[in-house]
Coordinates of C-alpha atoms in Angstrom, one line a residue:
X84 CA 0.0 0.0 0.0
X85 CA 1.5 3.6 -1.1
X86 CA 2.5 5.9 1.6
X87 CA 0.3 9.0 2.1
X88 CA 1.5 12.3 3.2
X89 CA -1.7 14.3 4.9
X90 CA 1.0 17.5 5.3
X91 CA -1.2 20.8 5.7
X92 CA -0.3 24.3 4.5
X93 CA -2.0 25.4 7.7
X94 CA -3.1 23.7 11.2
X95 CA -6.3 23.9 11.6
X96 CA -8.4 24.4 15.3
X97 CA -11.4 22.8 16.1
X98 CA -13.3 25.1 18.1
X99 CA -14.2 24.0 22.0
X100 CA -17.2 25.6 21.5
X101 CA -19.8 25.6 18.2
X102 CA -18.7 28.6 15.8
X103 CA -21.9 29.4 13.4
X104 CA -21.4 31.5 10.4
X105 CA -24.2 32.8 7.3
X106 CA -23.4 31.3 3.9
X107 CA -24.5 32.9 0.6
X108 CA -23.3 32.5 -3.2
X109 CA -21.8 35.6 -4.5
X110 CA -21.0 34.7 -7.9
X111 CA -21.3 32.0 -10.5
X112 CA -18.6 32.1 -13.0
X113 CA -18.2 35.7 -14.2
X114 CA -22.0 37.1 -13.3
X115 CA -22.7 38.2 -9.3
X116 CA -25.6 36.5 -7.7
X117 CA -28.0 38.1 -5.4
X118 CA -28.8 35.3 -2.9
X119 CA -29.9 34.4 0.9
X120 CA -28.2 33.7 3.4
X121 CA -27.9 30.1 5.6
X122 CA -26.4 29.2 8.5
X123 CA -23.9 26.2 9.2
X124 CA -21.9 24.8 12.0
X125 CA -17.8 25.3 11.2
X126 CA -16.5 22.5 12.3
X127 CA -12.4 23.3 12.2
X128 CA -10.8 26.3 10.6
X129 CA -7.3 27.3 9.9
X130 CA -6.2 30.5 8.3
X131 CA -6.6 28.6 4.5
X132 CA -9.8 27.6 4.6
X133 CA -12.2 25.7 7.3
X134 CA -14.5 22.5 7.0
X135 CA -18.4 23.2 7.4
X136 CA -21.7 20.9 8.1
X137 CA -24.9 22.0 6.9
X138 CA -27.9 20.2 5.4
X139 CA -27.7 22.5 2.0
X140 CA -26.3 20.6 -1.1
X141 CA -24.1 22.9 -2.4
X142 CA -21.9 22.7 -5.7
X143 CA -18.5 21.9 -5.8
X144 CA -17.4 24.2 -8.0
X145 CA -14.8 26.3 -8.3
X146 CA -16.7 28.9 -10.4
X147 CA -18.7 29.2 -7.5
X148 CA -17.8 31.7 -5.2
X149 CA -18.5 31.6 -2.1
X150 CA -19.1 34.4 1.5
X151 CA -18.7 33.1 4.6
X152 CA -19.3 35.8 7.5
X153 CA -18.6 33.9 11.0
X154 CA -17.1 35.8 14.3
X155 CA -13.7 34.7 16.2
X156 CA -12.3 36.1 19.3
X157 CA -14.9 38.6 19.2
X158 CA -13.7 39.8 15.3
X159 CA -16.2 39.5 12.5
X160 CA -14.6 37.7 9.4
X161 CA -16.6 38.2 6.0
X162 CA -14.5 35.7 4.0
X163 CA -14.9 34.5 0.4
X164 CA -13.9 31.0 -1.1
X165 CA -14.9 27.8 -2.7
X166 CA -15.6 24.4 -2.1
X167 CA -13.5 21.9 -2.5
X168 CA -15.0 18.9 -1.5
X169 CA -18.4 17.6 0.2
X170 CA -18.8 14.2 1.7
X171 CA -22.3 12.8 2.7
X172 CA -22.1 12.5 7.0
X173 CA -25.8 11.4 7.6
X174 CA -29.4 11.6 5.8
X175 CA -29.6 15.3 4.3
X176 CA -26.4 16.4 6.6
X177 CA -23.2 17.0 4.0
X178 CA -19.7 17.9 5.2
X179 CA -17.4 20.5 3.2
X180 CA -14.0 21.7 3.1
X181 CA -14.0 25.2 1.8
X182 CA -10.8 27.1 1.1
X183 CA -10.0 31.0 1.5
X184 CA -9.4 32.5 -2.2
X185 CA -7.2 35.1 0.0
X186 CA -5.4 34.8 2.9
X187 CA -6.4 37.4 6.0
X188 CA -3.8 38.3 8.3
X189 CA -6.5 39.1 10.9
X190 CA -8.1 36.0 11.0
X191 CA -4.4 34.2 11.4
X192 CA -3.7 36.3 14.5
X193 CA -6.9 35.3 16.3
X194 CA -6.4 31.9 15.2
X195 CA -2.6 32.2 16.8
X196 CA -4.2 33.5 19.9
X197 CA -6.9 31.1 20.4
X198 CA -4.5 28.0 20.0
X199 CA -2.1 29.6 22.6
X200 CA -5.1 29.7 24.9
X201 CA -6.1 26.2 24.2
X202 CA -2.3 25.1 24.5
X203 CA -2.3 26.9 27.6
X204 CA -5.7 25.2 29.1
X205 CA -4.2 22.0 28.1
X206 CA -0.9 22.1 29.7
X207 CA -3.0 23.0 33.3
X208 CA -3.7 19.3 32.9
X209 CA -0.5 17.4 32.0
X210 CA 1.3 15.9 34.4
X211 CA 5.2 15.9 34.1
X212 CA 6.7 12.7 36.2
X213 CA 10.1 13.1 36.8
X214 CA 12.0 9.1 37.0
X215 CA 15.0 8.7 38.5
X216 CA 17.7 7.4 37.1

């Protein structure tokens, strides 16, 4: 069996807590769409893009174009992208990865901060035994 390599441009954070964020279609190919809004349940996220659930069957496309507005740390992020991939979890409930067409600085900073506080909040609970020798 071939070796795989799962190496990642980014790490990506699963949040402790549910982040929500409002999904619309912006444009299709070259012409801007005027659409609604939906909300789904971001599931991790790294400063390249994020994985989503939601019960919508979306394209994927990349001549779709995608907004994602979601908050972080107390910063609103309105961020556009695409899909890349969708996978079938349950009946009518789809998983997504969905990757940034831009990279945003702000969003990598509160991503930095929030895994030092995890990392921090993990470490209260480690034990460090100390063996003679």
């Amino acid at each position: 069996m071939p070796e795989r390599n799962y190496g990642r441009k980014y790490m990506r954070i699963k949040p402790e807590s549910p982040i929500f964020a409002d999904i619309a279609i912006v444009c299709i190919g070259e012409r801007k769409v005027i659409t609604g809004t939906a909300r789904v349940r971001l599931t991790d996220i790294s400063p390249g893009g994020l994985r989503f659930v939601s019960p919508l069957s979306l394209p994927v496309d990349d001549r779709v174009l995608i907004e994602l507005k979601f908050i972080v740390l107390d910063h609103t992020f309105k961020l556009k992208g695409h899909i890349i991939h969708k996978t079938g979890i349950e009946v009518n409930e789809y998983e997504y990865g969905f990757s940034f067409t831009q990279a945003d600085d702000e969003l990598k900073a509160c991503l930095k901060k929030l895994f030092n506080n995890m990392f921090v909040r993990l470490n209260k609970h480690i034990v460090f035994l100390k063996f003679s020798s």
